[in-house]
Amino acid sequence: MSISVVILAAGKGTRMKSSTPKVLHEISGKSMLFHAIDAAKKISDDITVVLYHQAERIQADIESHYKGIHFHMQDVEQFPGTGGAMKGVSVKHTKALILNGDMPLVTMHALESLMQGDADINMSVIKLDNPSGYGRVVILDGKVHEIVEEKDCIPAQKEIQTVNAGVYCVKKDVLDTYIPALNNDNAQEEYYLTDIIKMAVEDGKIVHPVIVDEEEFKGVNSKLDLAHAEEILQRRIKMDLMKAGVTMRLPETIYIDSRATFEGECILENGVSIQGHSHIISSHIKTNSVIEDSYIKNSDVGPMGRIRPDSRLIDTHIGNFVEVKKSTLHGVKAGHLAYIGDASIEEGTNIGAGMITCNYDGKNKYKTVIGKNVFIGSDTQIVAPVNIADDVIVAAGTTVNKDVEKGSLVISRTEMKTVKNFFYKFFNIPNS
Ligand code: UD1
Ligand code: CA
């Protein structure tokens, strides 16, 4: 852990056309900035995030999820630009990796290749057929000479196809020497971080180009970029999971959060969405089911099941059109059309079609506790808070609003009445 990480995230992100700061937009369930922080955490104990636009909101979001991250407020008024972002940043270790908050697809493999060797600066370089928009990297005799921003290029430089991907690994003494020496004498009147390279080269320092993959280093600047990055990350997540033994039917129709985990042999059918920190063990999730932040073990869900946050399903069968929320089901069958919210249900219990836990009275939420081997008939309302003991039969159509003792039958129905030939009288037609 002898490297520091600086994440640049002070840019405005105008092209995102959103009131949410650019770096807080999510990809596969996690904000772009958190993808960068998680990568940084794997390699460093000294992480600084540079902020300016909506700094308070971003800082609060980071602090609610991570401990020990340092923040640096860029003085954008006086020192705009990526070089300005580094002004006043102090790093603990002898080397610093400089990342961007809007590059969620960079892999550990690429970061490791940038941290290798003993050059004064390792910089990421991409070769592009169409280099427009990027800073051009002037390489002479295999050595980086300088980076020229597109707006500062002379026509011949515009033809250069090696471009700066924007991620660097720089020795601390290089930063300490050249960051204070930057000026804004360029087309954009900004302080360019890239200018430290020219100065370092002039002083005989070694700048090493590391060729990286364009796809990984694409910055996300618009909602279109965001969707594109999502597709790439989803493909990666699903590929890794299939390699690890998860079966997927039509994987391109499946969505899986980057924070979800799987164990054992799992099957995901088409159209399934696995969201949040879900943990799925040896289970079968059928067509078009949605799982959010839940634990599912030795169970099957769907088709068209919905398991909402904080649910735990163990040895359980959930059929179509069943919604479960914040409930623990252990050895339960709920085959069709039910709402199970704020409940705990034990082994051997069968939930009939149309059972509803009435868990909310308009003000507060209440718990339903159902014991073992309970048979709940169809079209029943379980009005919480309520406790149904083991070995109970709840007759179809019953409203349960009091606790039920072990071994009982509960039934609440108005008596059925039959009026013969009423139909014919009512519609005034002969009874044939
Ligand atoms: C920069 C590079 C360019 C490279 C490109 C790759 C410079 C001068 N140019 O260009 O050579 O090809 O990245 O994507 O560095 N940021 C701040 N403060 C600022 C400005 C930017 O923190 O004042 C942050 C942004 O939030 C972003 C990162 O720095 O995370 C890069 O900023 P961006 O505006 O995308 O850099 P470019 O000028 O496009
Ligand atoms: Ca950019």
XYZ file of C-alpha atoms and ligand atoms in Angstrom:
472
model
C 0.000 0.000 0.000
C 2.813 2.432 -0.712
C 0.952 4.447 -3.300
C -1.441 7.358 -2.917
C -4.496 7.866 -5.095
C -5.985 11.190 -6.178
C -9.407 11.135 -7.847
C -10.268 14.230 -9.890
C -13.968 15.004 -9.575
C -14.276 18.787 -9.553
C -15.484 19.113 -13.136
C -18.988 20.423 -13.755
C -20.407 17.735 -16.033
C -22.662 20.122 -17.959
C -23.338 17.618 -20.728
C -25.018 15.231 -18.300
C -27.959 17.707 -18.182
C -28.815 16.725 -14.633
C -29.143 18.278 -11.177
C -27.315 15.224 -9.835
C -23.539 15.720 -9.882
C -22.023 13.817 -12.796
C -19.870 11.489 -10.702
C -22.862 10.398 -8.602
C -24.680 8.895 -11.575
C -24.853 5.141 -11.172
C -23.600 2.304 -13.277
C -24.697 -1.207 -12.318
C -26.077 0.110 -9.035
C -23.026 2.069 -7.923
C -22.069 5.673 -8.614
C -19.180 6.261 -11.006
C -17.203 7.869 -8.195
C -17.715 4.831 -5.948
C -16.417 2.571 -8.710
C -13.252 4.708 -8.676
C -13.045 4.750 -4.860
C -13.505 0.964 -4.649
C -10.666 0.474 -7.126
C -8.513 2.937 -5.156
C -9.278 1.148 -1.866
C -7.785 -2.048 -3.242
C -4.398 -0.409 -3.770
C -4.108 2.493 -1.361
C -4.659 3.708 2.195
C -4.259 7.358 1.156
C -7.088 8.465 -1.116
C -7.887 12.100 -1.903
C -10.959 13.192 -3.857
C -10.757 16.625 -5.483
C -14.103 18.428 -5.501
C -15.651 21.766 -6.385
C -19.074 21.625 -8.097
C -21.671 20.361 -5.574
C -18.770 19.485 -3.292
C -20.873 19.300 -0.130
C -23.344 16.850 -1.580
C -20.647 14.616 -3.020
C -18.570 14.700 0.152
C -21.604 13.805 2.294
C -22.423 10.900 -0.008
C -18.861 9.578 0.183
C -18.704 9.981 3.967
C -21.921 8.022 4.418
C -20.306 5.019 2.716
C -16.554 5.240 3.350
C -14.220 6.156 6.179
C -10.862 7.893 5.949
C -11.151 9.468 2.493
C -9.425 12.868 2.230
C -11.035 15.768 0.410
C -9.446 18.671 -1.395
C -11.411 21.695 -2.548
C -10.093 23.009 -5.836
C -9.872 26.777 -6.184
C -11.547 26.710 -9.596
C -11.959 30.499 -9.789
C -8.200 31.061 -9.613
C -6.882 27.755 -10.872
C -9.251 26.058 -13.324
C -8.254 22.861 -15.111
C -6.821 19.462 -14.245
C -3.543 21.049 -13.094
C -5.477 23.467 -10.912
C -7.207 20.441 -9.397
C -3.843 19.125 -8.179
C -2.740 22.450 -6.666
C -2.456 22.055 -2.912
C -3.105 18.298 -2.897
C -0.620 16.589 -0.622
C 0.031 12.889 -0.989
C 1.496 10.624 1.671
C 3.438 8.102 -0.385
C 6.318 8.454 -2.866
C 4.022 7.769 -5.835
C 0.489 8.868 -6.669
C -1.999 7.386 -9.082
C -4.224 10.115 -10.546
C -7.678 8.858 -11.587
C -10.809 10.530 -12.937
C -14.126 10.304 -11.141
C -15.954 9.704 -14.405
C -14.111 6.611 -15.648
C -15.997 3.705 -14.101
C -14.730 1.030 -16.482
C -11.012 1.121 -15.680
C -9.921 -2.352 -14.530
C -7.456 -3.293 -11.777
C -5.354 -4.898 -14.465
C -4.902 -1.535 -16.213
C -4.137 0.259 -12.946
C -1.517 -2.347 -12.072
C 0.191 -1.840 -15.428
C 0.296 1.909 -14.718
C 1.851 1.405 -11.282
C 4.682 -0.794 -12.533
C 8.311 0.184 -13.083
C 10.323 3.106 -11.849
C 9.636 5.871 -14.383
C 9.039 9.346 -12.975
C 5.680 9.372 -14.736
C 3.709 6.482 -16.235
C 0.927 7.833 -18.390
C -1.987 6.053 -20.046
C -2.023 6.254 -23.831
C -4.608 5.092 -26.363
C -4.161 4.692 -30.089
C -7.180 5.952 -31.986
C -8.208 6.211 -35.621
C -10.179 9.293 -34.684
C -8.247 11.124 -31.959
C -10.452 14.220 -31.854
C -11.269 15.609 -28.433
C -8.231 14.164 -26.684
C -4.849 15.614 -25.813
C -2.280 14.356 -28.361
C 0.794 12.578 -27.016
C 3.946 13.548 -28.880
C 6.250 10.494 -28.746
C 9.835 10.831 -30.021
C 12.128 7.755 -30.103
C 9.644 5.786 -28.005
C 9.704 8.423 -25.291
C 6.889 10.783 -24.375
C 7.899 14.321 -25.244
C 4.796 16.340 -24.443
C 0.995 16.383 -24.483
C -0.733 18.987 -26.608
C -4.409 19.649 -25.942
C -6.588 19.578 -29.054
C -7.343 23.298 -28.812
C -3.605 24.068 -28.731
C -2.607 21.720 -31.590
C -0.996 22.971 -34.773
C -2.541 21.187 -37.827
C 0.234 18.570 -38.047
C -0.245 17.654 -34.367
C -3.952 17.079 -34.923
C -2.976 14.067 -37.061
C -1.287 12.332 -34.108
C -3.225 9.209 -33.211
C -1.666 8.501 -29.822
C -3.775 10.290 -27.247
C -3.706 10.876 -23.504
C -6.219 8.649 -21.695
C -5.988 10.924 -18.633
C -4.736 8.549 -15.919
C -1.201 8.861 -14.576
C 1.119 7.414 -11.983
C 3.484 10.192 -10.869
C 6.292 10.335 -8.340
C 5.542 12.655 -5.448
C 8.675 14.751 -6.009
C 7.579 15.323 -9.631
C 4.217 16.626 -8.416
C 5.841 18.771 -5.725
C 8.238 20.311 -8.252
C 6.024 20.923 -11.271
C 2.475 21.499 -10.040
C 3.403 24.857 -8.447
C 5.203 25.810 -11.678
C 2.157 25.357 -13.974
C 0.776 28.346 -15.846
C -2.401 28.925 -17.853
C -0.712 30.169 -20.990
C -2.875 28.166 -23.437
C -6.021 28.317 -25.575
C -8.366 27.501 -22.663
C -6.507 29.624 -20.081
C -6.539 26.628 -17.765
C -3.880 24.996 -15.647
C -3.165 21.749 -17.488
C -1.929 18.795 -15.460
C -0.531 17.489 -18.727
C 2.024 20.333 -18.785
C 4.012 18.687 -15.978
C 5.079 16.129 -18.583
C 6.815 18.619 -20.844
C 8.576 20.229 -17.882
C 9.641 16.867 -16.473
C 10.987 15.755 -19.863
C 12.998 18.986 -20.202
C 14.633 18.185 -16.874
C 15.574 14.700 -18.055
C 12.892 12.834 -16.114
C 11.575 9.586 -17.529
C 7.998 9.551 -18.808
C 6.795 6.137 -19.862
C 3.722 5.615 -22.074
C 1.490 2.687 -21.058
C -0.842 1.601 -23.848
C -4.325 1.011 -22.464
C -7.698 -0.106 -23.818
C -9.909 2.682 -25.177
C -13.107 1.089 -23.888
C -11.887 1.126 -20.273
C -10.696 4.711 -20.295
C -13.674 6.345 -21.915
C -14.920 9.177 -19.728
C -18.654 9.334 -19.142
C -19.903 12.808 -20.051
C -23.516 12.340 -21.145
C -26.502 10.100 -20.543
C -25.603 8.339 -23.781
C -22.105 7.593 -22.449
C -23.714 6.442 -19.207
C -25.918 3.914 -21.001
C -22.992 2.725 -23.067
C -20.829 2.235 -19.966
C -23.693 0.340 -18.340
C -23.832 -2.094 -21.246
C -20.104 -2.721 -21.051
C -20.093 -3.240 -17.287
C -23.141 -5.529 -17.431
C -21.452 -7.662 -20.056
C -18.379 -7.959 -17.816
C -20.343 -8.767 -14.651
C -22.364 -11.480 -16.390
C -19.340 -12.968 -18.120
C -17.530 -13.303 -14.784
C -20.581 -14.862 -13.133
C -21.139 -17.367 -15.932
C -17.467 -18.345 -15.692
C -18.043 -18.853 -11.960
C -20.944 -21.229 -12.690
C -24.125 -19.138 -12.798
C -26.462 -20.330 -15.567
C -28.132 -17.533 -17.534
C -30.814 -17.891 -20.143
C -30.494 -15.048 -22.673
C -27.920 -13.137 -20.589
C -28.389 -9.946 -22.600
C -31.896 -9.629 -21.114
C -30.655 -9.939 -17.513
C -29.550 -7.079 -15.226
C -27.203 -7.729 -12.309
C -26.022 -5.099 -9.817
C -22.260 -4.870 -9.380
C -22.747 -5.447 -5.625
C -24.739 -8.694 -5.964
C -23.049 -11.995 -5.088
C -23.781 -15.619 -6.003
C -22.833 -18.979 -4.541
C -23.461 -22.571 -5.513
C -25.423 -23.397 -8.645
C -27.796 -20.610 -9.549
C -30.043 -20.306 -12.585
C -31.250 -16.950 -13.854
C -33.892 -17.012 -16.556
C -34.472 -14.278 -19.111
C -35.569 -10.820 -17.982
C -34.416 -11.254 -14.384
C -33.198 -8.189 -12.462
C -30.932 -8.674 -9.449
C -30.492 -5.382 -7.607
C -28.518 -4.034 -4.653
C -26.464 -6.166 -2.282
C -28.415 -9.325 -3.054
C -26.855 -12.636 -2.093
C -28.162 -15.656 -3.986
C -27.201 -19.208 -3.111
C -28.165 -22.325 -5.095
C -31.442 -20.829 -6.267
C -33.510 -20.582 -9.432
C -34.830 -17.153 -10.368
C -37.404 -17.471 -13.124
C -38.423 -15.207 -15.997
C -39.017 -11.505 -15.290
C -38.516 -11.666 -11.526
C -36.998 -8.755 -9.592
C -34.810 -9.286 -6.530
C -33.718 -6.268 -4.456
C -31.180 -6.311 -1.595
C -32.232 -9.769 -0.416
C -30.782 -13.103 0.693
C -32.081 -16.142 -1.190
C -30.921 -19.668 -0.462
C -32.093 -23.027 -1.907
C -35.223 -21.350 -3.202
C -37.052 -20.610 -6.416
C -38.773 -17.380 -7.360
C -41.148 -16.516 -10.182
C -41.834 -16.234 -13.014
C -42.769 -12.630 -12.237
C -41.933 -12.714 -8.554
C -40.859 -9.575 -6.746
C -38.595 -9.789 -3.707
C -38.106 -6.363 -2.148
C -35.316 -5.215 0.204
C -34.348 -7.022 3.401
C -36.063 -10.289 2.595
C -34.612 -13.692 3.463
C -35.901 -16.729 1.604
C -34.559 -20.115 2.638
C -35.829 -23.441 1.201
C -38.798 -21.503 -0.105
C -40.969 -21.553 -3.223
C -42.294 -18.219 -4.489
C -44.559 -18.419 -7.524
C -45.937 -15.868 -9.959
C -47.222 -12.472 -8.841
C -46.012 -12.824 -5.286
C -44.488 -9.753 -3.647
C -42.333 -10.188 -0.567
C -40.961 -7.235 1.434
C -38.711 -7.226 4.517
C -39.812 -10.728 5.433
C -38.132 -13.964 6.434
C -39.566 -17.156 4.920
C -38.053 -20.470 5.910
C -39.424 -23.569 4.204
C -42.539 -21.816 2.896
C -44.631 -22.219 -0.262
C -46.372 -19.158 -1.707
C -47.371 -20.244 -5.188
C -49.430 -17.365 -6.511
C -50.741 -13.831 -6.033
C -49.819 -12.718 -2.548
C -48.350 -9.780 -0.642
C -46.090 -10.727 2.224
C -44.698 -7.647 4.012
C -42.939 -7.314 7.395
C -43.588 -10.980 8.124
C -41.753 -13.982 9.426
C -43.095 -17.361 8.327
C -41.845 -20.779 9.354
C -41.347 -24.221 7.926
C -44.120 -26.199 6.271
C -46.467 -23.262 5.915
C -48.495 -22.832 2.745
C -49.696 -19.411 1.632
C -52.815 -19.531 -0.553
C -53.506 -17.343 -3.560
C -54.678 -13.891 -2.593
C -53.281 -13.770 0.930
C -52.418 -10.220 1.914
C -50.548 -9.090 4.984
C -52.170 -5.795 5.975
C -48.953 -4.445 7.422
C -49.642 -0.708 7.190
C -52.443 1.253 8.825
C -51.612 4.512 7.062
C -49.263 5.606 9.835
C -47.104 2.703 10.966
C -45.910 -0.686 9.785
C -46.574 -3.811 11.857
C -45.250 -7.371 11.935
C -47.000 -10.605 11.059
C -45.655 -13.790 12.631
C -46.819 -17.124 11.206
C -45.610 -20.423 12.697
C -44.962 -23.880 11.311
C -47.307 -26.036 9.192
C -49.932 -23.338 8.885
C -52.364 -23.612 5.998
C -53.513 -20.183 4.869
C -56.492 -20.402 2.531
C -57.077 -18.195 -0.484
C -58.249 -14.593 -0.309
C -57.302 -13.973 3.289
C -56.274 -10.762 5.001
C -53.814 -10.974 7.851
C -54.131 -7.695 9.779
C -50.863 -6.932 11.590
C -49.678 -6.882 14.286
C -50.741 -10.480 14.597
C -49.348 -13.832 15.569
C -50.557 -17.143 14.108
C -49.151 -20.129 16.025
C -48.142 -23.542 14.590
C -50.575 -26.051 13.038
C -53.322 -23.554 12.230
C -55.812 -23.637 9.360
C -57.026 -20.263 8.134
C -60.137 -20.822 6.034
C -60.486 -19.178 2.630
C -61.882 -15.660 2.785
C -60.981 -15.090 6.418
C -59.817 -11.815 7.936
C -57.420 -12.592 10.760
C -57.161 -9.652 13.162
C -56.469 -11.448 16.457
C -53.745 -13.849 17.493
C -54.533 -17.503 16.719
C -53.651 -20.382 19.068
C -51.785 -23.523 18.062
C -53.852 -26.190 16.354
C -56.951 -24.023 15.656
C -59.168 -23.371 12.661
C -60.033 -19.714 12.044
C -62.884 -18.769 9.788
C -64.681 -15.471 9.319
C -67.327 -15.468 6.620
C -70.852 -14.242 6.204
C -73.117 -17.194 5.628
C -73.803 -18.069 1.994
C -77.378 -17.571 0.827
C -79.010 -18.949 -2.355
C -82.036 -17.261 -3.951
C -83.449 -19.660 -6.487
C -84.371 -18.404 -9.990
C -83.427 -14.836 -9.055
C -81.546 -14.417 -12.347
C -84.630 -14.939 -14.507
C -86.804 -12.640 -12.414
C -84.157 -9.910 -12.352
C -83.615 -9.858 -16.118
C -87.217 -10.606 -16.792
C -86.553 -13.584 -19.050
C -88.277 -16.963 -19.120
C -86.719 -19.788 -17.194
C -86.130 -22.403 -19.902
C -8.015 15.716 -20.130
C -6.572 15.859 -20.599
C -6.443 15.347 -22.035
C -6.948 13.919 -22.107
C -8.349 13.792 -21.535
C -8.734 12.341 -21.433
C -5.782 17.866 -19.474
C -5.392 19.274 -19.628
N -6.189 17.241 -20.565
O -8.808 16.505 -20.963
O -5.122 15.410 -22.462
O -6.907 13.456 -23.450
O -8.413 14.351 -20.199
O -10.063 12.222 -21.014
O -5.693 17.321 -18.387
N -11.352 18.179 -13.422
C -11.198 18.788 -12.205
N -11.035 20.132 -12.178
C -11.039 20.898 -13.298
C -11.188 20.260 -14.548
C -11.329 18.888 -14.568
O -11.203 18.130 -11.166
O -10.894 22.114 -13.175
C -11.542 16.728 -13.452
C -12.843 16.329 -14.081
O -13.861 16.222 -13.112
C -12.503 14.977 -14.703
C -11.016 15.086 -15.006
O -10.538 16.162 -14.235
O -12.693 13.921 -13.788
C -10.744 15.330 -16.482
O -11.387 16.521 -16.859
P -11.879 16.783 -18.340
O -12.509 18.107 -18.405
O -12.670 15.622 -18.818
O -10.463 16.789 -19.090
P -10.209 17.228 -20.579
O -9.979 18.682 -20.614
O -11.249 16.648 -21.441
Ca -13.002 15.236 -21.050
